[in-house]
Short mmCIF file of C-alpha atoms and ligand atoms in Angstrom, two decimals:
data_model
loop_
_atom_site.label_atom_id
_atom_site.label_comp_id
_atom_site.label_asym_id
_atom_site.label_seq_id
_atom_site.Cartn_x
_atom_site.Cartn_y
_atom_site.Cartn_z
CA MET A 2 -20.70 -13.02 -22.98
CA LYS A 3 -17.73 -11.36 -21.34
CA HIS A 4 -16.89 -11.65 -17.75
CA PHE A 5 -14.85 -9.56 -15.41
CA ILE A 6 -12.46 -11.98 -13.98
CA THR A 7 -9.09 -10.47 -14.81
CA THR A 8 -8.16 -7.06 -16.03
CA ALA A 9 -5.81 -9.01 -18.53
CA ASP A 10 -9.12 -9.64 -20.74
CA TRP A 11 -9.60 -6.09 -21.11
CA SER A 12 -8.05 -3.54 -22.98
CA ARG A 13 -6.62 -0.14 -21.36
CA ALA A 14 -9.40 1.82 -23.40
CA GLU A 15 -12.23 -0.56 -22.27
CA LEU A 16 -11.08 -0.16 -18.49
CA GLN A 17 -10.67 3.54 -18.99
CA ALA A 18 -14.23 3.92 -20.15
CA MET A 19 -15.28 1.99 -16.98
CA LEU A 20 -13.01 4.47 -15.02
CA ASP A 21 -14.66 7.51 -16.80
CA GLU A 22 -18.23 5.92 -16.25
CA ALA A 23 -17.27 5.38 -12.40
CA LYS A 24 -16.15 8.97 -12.11
CA ARG A 25 -19.59 10.22 -13.49
CA LEU A 26 -21.34 7.61 -11.00
CA LYS A 27 -19.39 9.36 -8.25
CA ALA A 28 -20.62 12.80 -9.01
CA ALA A 29 -24.23 11.50 -9.66
CA PRO A 30 -24.70 8.02 -7.52
CA ILE A 31 -28.38 7.40 -7.94
CA ASN A 32 -29.88 5.95 -11.03
CA GLN A 33 -32.04 3.03 -12.27
CA THR A 34 -29.34 1.22 -14.45
CA LEU A 35 -29.73 -1.92 -12.46
CA ALA A 36 -33.60 -1.71 -12.25
CA HIS A 37 -35.03 -5.21 -11.86
CA LYS A 38 -31.69 -6.72 -12.05
CA LYS A 39 -30.73 -9.49 -9.56
CA ILE A 40 -27.05 -9.96 -8.60
CA ALA A 41 -25.78 -12.89 -6.57
CA LEU A 42 -22.57 -12.11 -4.34
CA ILE A 43 -21.15 -15.44 -3.30
CA PHE A 44 -18.39 -15.08 -0.65
CA PHE A 45 -16.28 -18.16 0.40
CA ASN A 46 -14.29 -15.97 2.56
CA PRO A 47 -14.95 -12.65 4.82
CA SER A 48 -15.26 -9.17 3.55
CA LEU A 49 -15.99 -5.60 4.98
CA ARG A 50 -15.24 -3.45 1.88
CA THR A 51 -16.34 -5.79 -0.82
CA ARG A 52 -19.76 -6.93 0.43
CA THR A 53 -20.71 -3.43 1.55
CA SER A 54 -19.52 -1.57 -1.62
CA PHE A 55 -21.19 -4.13 -3.94
CA GLU A 56 -24.65 -4.21 -1.66
CA VAL A 57 -24.55 -0.48 -1.62
CA GLY A 58 -23.82 -0.03 -5.20
CA ILE A 59 -26.53 -2.46 -6.51
CA PHE A 60 -28.96 -0.60 -3.99
CA GLU A 61 -27.70 2.79 -5.58
CA MET A 62 -28.54 1.65 -8.85
CA GLY A 63 -32.15 0.21 -8.23
CA GLY A 64 -30.91 -3.49 -8.44
CA HIS A 65 -31.14 -6.31 -5.64
CA ALA A 66 -28.38 -8.16 -4.18
CA VAL A 67 -28.51 -11.61 -2.99
CA VAL A 68 -25.67 -12.71 -0.52
CA LEU A 69 -24.94 -16.15 -0.14
CA GLN A 70 -21.89 -17.73 1.89
CA PRO A 71 -21.68 -21.30 1.09
CA GLY A 72 -21.37 -23.67 3.93
CA SER A 73 -22.78 -21.06 6.18
CA GLY A 74 -26.21 -20.57 5.22
CA SER A 75 -26.03 -21.97 1.68
CA TRP A 76 -24.85 -25.60 0.76
CA PRO A 77 -21.23 -26.41 0.79
CA MET A 78 -20.02 -26.55 -2.80
CA ALA A 79 -17.68 -29.09 -4.76
CA PHE A 80 -16.06 -27.73 -7.96
CA GLU A 81 -13.71 -30.92 -9.43
CA PRO A 82 -15.04 -32.20 -12.68
CA GLY A 83 -16.15 -36.03 -11.78
CA ALA A 84 -15.91 -35.19 -7.99
CA VAL A 85 -17.34 -38.15 -6.04
CA MET A 86 -19.29 -36.21 -3.56
CA ASP A 87 -19.02 -38.18 -0.38
CA GLY A 88 -17.56 -35.29 1.52
CA VAL A 89 -19.09 -32.08 2.96
CA ALA A 90 -20.25 -30.73 -0.06
CA GLU A 91 -24.01 -31.09 -0.68
CA GLU A 92 -24.08 -29.60 -4.31
CA HIS A 93 -21.92 -29.17 -7.42
CA VAL A 94 -21.00 -25.77 -9.17
CA LYS A 95 -22.77 -27.32 -12.34
CA GLU A 96 -25.86 -27.20 -10.70
CA ALA A 97 -25.28 -24.06 -8.18
CA ALA A 98 -24.05 -21.90 -11.29
CA ARG A 99 -26.98 -22.77 -13.69
CA VAL A 100 -29.64 -22.42 -11.09
CA LEU A 101 -28.37 -18.92 -10.05
CA SER A 102 -28.15 -17.84 -13.53
CA ARG A 103 -32.01 -18.59 -13.78
CA TYR A 104 -32.55 -16.24 -10.74
CA CYS A 105 -29.78 -13.60 -11.26
CA ASP A 106 -28.23 -11.05 -13.98
CA LEU A 107 -24.72 -11.38 -12.48
CA ILE A 108 -22.89 -13.66 -10.50
CA ALA A 109 -20.05 -12.20 -8.17
CA VAL A 110 -17.53 -14.65 -6.54
CA ARG A 111 -14.89 -14.36 -3.91
CA ALA A 112 -13.04 -17.44 -3.47
CA PHE A 113 -9.03 -17.10 -1.88
CA PRO A 114 -6.50 -19.70 -2.66
CA LYS A 115 -6.40 -22.75 -0.01
CA PHE A 116 -2.92 -21.89 0.47
CA GLN A 117 -1.62 -25.59 0.12
CA ASP A 118 -0.52 -25.93 -3.33
CA TRP A 119 0.15 -23.15 -5.66
CA ALA A 120 0.04 -25.29 -8.46
CA GLU A 121 -3.74 -26.11 -7.83
CA ASP A 122 -4.48 -22.38 -6.68
CA ARG A 123 -2.99 -20.63 -9.73
CA GLN A 124 -5.67 -22.41 -11.60
CA ASP A 125 -8.46 -20.14 -10.06
CA LEU A 126 -10.71 -23.24 -10.54
CA VAL A 127 -13.71 -21.95 -8.46
CA ILE A 128 -14.25 -19.00 -10.33
CA LYS A 129 -13.34 -20.40 -13.47
CA ALA A 130 -16.02 -23.08 -12.78
CA PHE A 131 -18.69 -20.50 -12.22
CA ALA A 132 -17.52 -18.70 -15.63
CA GLU A 133 -17.88 -22.30 -17.46
CA HIS A 134 -21.39 -23.13 -16.15
CA ALA A 135 -23.13 -19.82 -15.45
CA THR A 136 -25.03 -18.46 -18.31
CA VAL A 137 -24.74 -14.95 -17.04
CA PRO A 138 -21.46 -12.96 -16.70
CA VAL A 139 -19.27 -13.48 -13.63
CA ILE A 140 -17.61 -10.94 -11.60
CA ASN A 141 -14.41 -11.60 -9.54
CA MET A 142 -14.43 -10.33 -5.78
CA GLU A 143 -10.79 -11.52 -5.20
CA THR A 144 -9.26 -14.94 -6.12
CA ILE A 145 -5.73 -14.92 -7.11
CA THR A 146 -6.35 -11.68 -8.47
CA HIS A 147 -8.60 -8.62 -7.38
CA PRO A 148 -9.65 -6.66 -10.50
CA CYS A 149 -12.09 -4.49 -8.78
CA GLN A 150 -9.57 -3.34 -6.37
CA GLU A 151 -7.11 -2.67 -9.29
CA MET A 152 -9.86 -0.44 -10.61
CA ALA A 153 -10.51 1.52 -7.35
CA LEU A 154 -6.75 2.22 -7.10
CA MET A 155 -6.12 3.37 -10.71
CA MET A 156 -9.56 5.87 -9.94
CA ALA A 157 -7.84 7.28 -6.98
CA LEU A 158 -4.21 7.66 -8.70
CA GLN A 159 -5.94 9.60 -11.52
CA GLU A 160 -8.05 11.55 -9.23
CA HIS A 161 -4.84 12.75 -7.60
CA MET A 162 -2.19 12.56 -10.15
CA GLY A 163 -3.93 13.12 -13.26
CA ALA A 164 -2.06 11.13 -16.08
CA THR A 165 0.03 8.10 -14.72
CA ASP A 166 2.24 7.63 -17.96
CA GLY A 167 5.93 7.85 -17.06
CA LYS A 168 5.48 7.93 -13.34
CA LYS A 169 7.21 5.55 -10.89
CA PHE A 170 4.84 2.98 -9.01
CA VAL A 171 6.50 0.90 -6.56
CA LEU A 172 4.92 -2.28 -5.28
CA THR A 173 6.26 -3.02 -1.91
CA TRP A 174 6.20 -6.15 -0.01
CA THR A 175 5.48 -5.73 3.70
CA TYR A 176 5.77 -8.01 6.56
CA HIS A 177 2.62 -9.61 7.94
CA PRO A 178 2.70 -12.46 10.56
CA LYS A 179 0.86 -14.69 8.23
CA PRO A 180 1.31 -15.62 4.71
CA LEU A 181 -1.22 -13.70 2.60
CA ASN A 182 -2.70 -14.01 -0.74
CA THR A 183 -0.76 -12.73 -3.78
CA ALA A 184 -4.01 -11.21 -5.50
CA VAL A 185 -3.70 -7.77 -4.74
CA ALA A 186 0.08 -7.65 -5.51
CA ASN A 187 -0.79 -9.35 -8.77
CA SER A 188 -3.29 -7.06 -9.51
CA GLY A 189 -1.26 -3.83 -8.54
CA LEU A 190 1.45 -5.21 -10.87
CA LEU A 191 -1.01 -5.55 -13.75
CA ILE A 192 -2.97 -2.53 -13.40
CA ALA A 193 0.13 -0.11 -12.97
CA SER A 194 2.04 -1.66 -15.80
CA LYS A 195 -0.86 -1.61 -17.95
CA PHE A 196 -1.64 2.07 -17.18
CA GLY A 197 1.98 3.39 -18.49
CA PHE A 198 3.73 3.43 -15.09
CA ASP A 199 7.45 2.55 -14.50
CA VAL A 200 7.00 -0.31 -12.04
CA THR A 201 9.40 -1.42 -9.48
CA LEU A 202 8.61 -4.87 -7.40
CA LEU A 203 10.27 -4.57 -4.00
CA CYS A 204 10.63 -7.83 -2.21
CA PRO A 205 12.84 -9.56 0.40
CA THR A 206 14.24 -12.01 -1.84
CA PRO A 207 13.93 -13.28 -5.57
CA GLU A 208 11.52 -15.92 -3.97
CA TYR A 209 8.92 -13.26 -3.32
CA ALA A 210 8.81 -12.60 -7.04
CA LEU A 211 5.25 -13.14 -8.18
CA ASP A 212 3.50 -16.05 -10.23
CA PRO A 213 5.38 -15.73 -13.91
CA ARG A 214 1.99 -15.35 -15.52
CA TYR A 215 1.67 -11.93 -13.77
CA MET A 216 5.35 -11.10 -14.03
CA ASP A 217 5.26 -12.00 -17.73
CA LEU A 218 2.19 -9.78 -18.44
CA ALA A 219 3.65 -6.84 -16.46
CA ARG A 220 6.73 -7.09 -18.57
CA ALA A 221 4.69 -7.14 -21.69
CA TYR A 222 2.59 -3.97 -20.75
CA THR A 223 5.42 -2.17 -19.70
CA GLN A 224 7.24 -2.91 -22.90
CA ALA A 225 4.15 -2.02 -25.07
CA ASN A 226 4.10 1.37 -23.16
CA GLY A 227 7.88 1.83 -23.42
CA ARG A 228 8.15 1.82 -19.74
CA SER A 229 10.48 -0.38 -17.35
CA LEU A 230 9.71 -3.35 -15.02
CA THR A 231 12.56 -3.42 -12.06
CA ILE A 232 12.82 -6.04 -9.24
CA SER A 233 14.42 -4.58 -6.35
CA HIS A 234 15.39 -5.91 -2.86
CA ASP A 235 16.56 -2.84 -1.65
CA PRO A 236 14.28 -0.47 -0.15
CA GLN A 237 16.71 2.86 -0.16
CA GLU A 238 17.05 2.23 -4.00
CA ALA A 239 13.43 1.39 -4.79
CA TYR A 240 11.61 4.34 -3.01
CA GLN A 241 13.75 6.79 -4.83
CA GLY A 242 11.80 9.12 -6.66
CA ALA A 243 8.65 7.17 -6.45
CA HIS A 244 5.43 8.72 -7.34
CA VAL A 245 3.40 5.96 -5.69
CA VAL A 246 4.34 3.28 -3.04
CA TYR A 247 1.66 0.71 -3.00
CA ALA A 248 2.02 -1.84 -0.08
CA LYS A 249 1.03 -5.29 0.53
CA SER A 250 2.26 -8.37 1.96
CA TRP A 251 2.11 -11.94 0.35
CA GLY A 252 3.59 -15.29 0.99
CA ALA A 253 6.52 -16.52 -1.00
CA LEU A 254 5.30 -18.96 -3.70
CA PRO A 255 8.22 -21.49 -3.42
CA TYR A 256 7.22 -22.11 0.13
CA PHE A 257 3.37 -22.64 -0.78
CA GLY A 258 2.02 -25.09 2.00
CA ARG A 259 5.31 -24.96 3.67
CA TRP A 260 4.76 -21.74 5.68
CA ASP A 261 7.02 -22.84 8.51
CA GLU A 262 9.98 -22.66 6.40
CA GLU A 263 9.27 -19.02 5.04
CA LYS A 264 8.55 -17.76 8.59
CA PRO A 265 12.17 -17.28 9.24
CA ILE A 266 12.84 -15.01 5.84
CA ARG A 267 9.40 -13.33 6.52
CA ASP A 268 10.56 -12.29 10.12
CA ALA A 269 13.73 -11.00 9.09
CA HIS A 270 12.29 -8.50 6.59
CA LYS A 271 9.96 -6.50 9.36
CA HIS A 272 11.77 -3.30 8.35
CA PHE A 273 10.12 -3.39 4.91
CA ILE A 274 7.57 -1.31 7.04
CA VAL A 275 6.42 1.71 5.02
CA ASP A 276 7.56 4.59 7.40
CA GLU A 277 8.15 8.22 6.85
CA ALA A 278 12.15 7.90 6.23
CA LYS A 279 11.46 5.72 3.33
CA MET A 280 8.78 7.92 2.02
CA ALA A 281 11.07 10.89 2.36
CA LEU A 282 12.87 9.31 -0.52
CA THR A 283 10.12 9.50 -2.94
CA ASP A 284 9.18 12.32 -5.23
CA ASN A 285 6.40 13.45 -2.76
CA GLY A 286 4.73 10.00 -3.52
CA TYR A 287 1.38 8.81 -2.78
CA PHE A 288 0.86 6.07 -0.51
CA SER A 289 -2.08 3.37 -0.67
CA HIS A 290 -3.02 -0.05 0.69
CA CYS A 291 -6.21 -2.32 -0.41
CA LEU A 292 -7.14 -2.64 3.22
CA PRO A 293 -7.56 -4.27 5.68
CA ALA A 294 -4.21 -3.27 7.05
CA ARG A 295 -2.48 -3.74 10.24
CA ARG A 296 -1.12 -0.33 11.49
CA ASN A 297 2.69 -0.29 12.70
CA VAL A 298 3.25 -3.44 10.86
CA LYS A 299 2.58 -2.90 7.25
CA ALA A 300 3.05 1.03 7.56
CA THR A 301 3.53 3.39 10.07
CA ASP A 302 0.36 5.42 11.77
CA ALA A 303 1.95 8.57 10.20
CA VAL A 304 2.12 6.93 6.44
CA PHE A 305 -1.45 5.80 6.83
CA ASP A 306 -2.77 9.08 8.30
CA SER A 307 -0.47 11.34 6.10
CA PRO A 308 -2.25 14.00 3.36
CA ASN A 309 -0.60 11.58 0.74
CA SER A 310 -2.52 8.55 1.86
CA LEU A 311 -4.91 7.41 -0.48
CA ILE A 312 -6.39 4.47 1.37
CA ILE A 313 -9.97 5.62 2.20
CA ASP A 314 -10.18 7.34 -1.67
CA GLU A 315 -9.01 3.73 -2.94
CA ALA A 316 -11.71 2.12 -0.65
CA GLU A 317 -14.63 4.74 -1.44
CA ASN A 318 -13.74 4.09 -5.13
CA ARG A 319 -14.53 0.56 -4.94
CA LEU A 320 -18.13 1.67 -4.77
CA HIS A 321 -18.05 3.70 -8.08
CA VAL A 322 -15.97 1.31 -10.13
CA GLN A 323 -17.81 -1.77 -9.17
CA LYS A 324 -21.07 0.27 -10.38
CA ALA A 325 -19.47 0.95 -13.56
CA ILE A 326 -18.26 -2.70 -13.99
CA MET A 327 -21.79 -4.10 -13.18
CA ALA A 328 -23.57 -1.69 -15.63
CA ALA A 329 -21.09 -2.63 -18.50
CA LEU A 330 -21.91 -6.37 -17.99
CA ALA A 331 -25.63 -6.31 -16.97
CA VAL A 332 -27.09 -3.83 -19.31
CA LYS A 333 -27.14 -4.88 -22.74
N1 CP B 3 -9.86 -4.79 0.11
C1 CP B 3 -10.91 -5.60 0.27
O1 CP B 3 -11.22 -6.37 -0.62
O2 CP B 3 -11.62 -5.69 1.63
P1 CP B 3 -12.48 -6.54 2.00
O3 CP B 3 -11.70 -8.20 2.12
O4 CP B 3 -12.81 -6.01 3.59
O5 CP B 3 -13.71 -6.99 1.17
#
């Protein structure tokens, strides 16, 4: 049984087949592919796009979505093996995952890091526990990666650019008042490198490099494709000739749980905002962001609203790619 927890578990050809199916579903959205299928959507964190696009996609394919928010309408859950459950958790994932598997054909999970200890968060324990104990496929709706977002981004890029091989993809850190999850940054790095881009990671200092697991995968993918992975701390250099600028903010991993110490570095790099002057250095490049995004903090209004902005197309494509992913996993 195969899960959709990270695109690292899937080949480029397998992912491309899902993207091709998503393109077909965009043209003909209504079908009965998930007729009589039940999908549990478990949200440990808030969402606008993910919840709506999954619910709508399941409806459009004749299935039924069950939305659960543990701790708010369903029981708080424990995950650690051998947990002594004398705190707030009323049930263990060992029961929850197996019970939901008796009712449902797929389980999708959103579980952000706790932002205290990266050594713990990087293990992705919540979704791995669901995958271990469920007897149906599990889909990642964002944990420490966001594979559905990756697919939506790649679909939007292919729609606008055609072939992506040999094009320049810049993943730029941007300022945000709070340290955010690295999930979308990890995912942007993975999908761009897997699909043949020359990839530049632009970030304020070496401390903002992503987890070595994702840096190493990106290096391996780019090498296998005969492409490059470059780390830059200079926006003028990084934007030069870019075909895609993908913006995201994230917290520097060495400061995990000690965010007051990171704040001065973060505050000193507000100029990493994506603006018209930087975009003018690109090769008429496309801009995108996973959303939600703070206007005039991460990117200027002019960039968000420019004809080269793919933010709404990428968000729409969440619907189409997730339908293709659910079809691939649920229909045997
Ligand atoms: N991009 C994304 O996952 O959006 P939501 O957090 O609103 O679901």
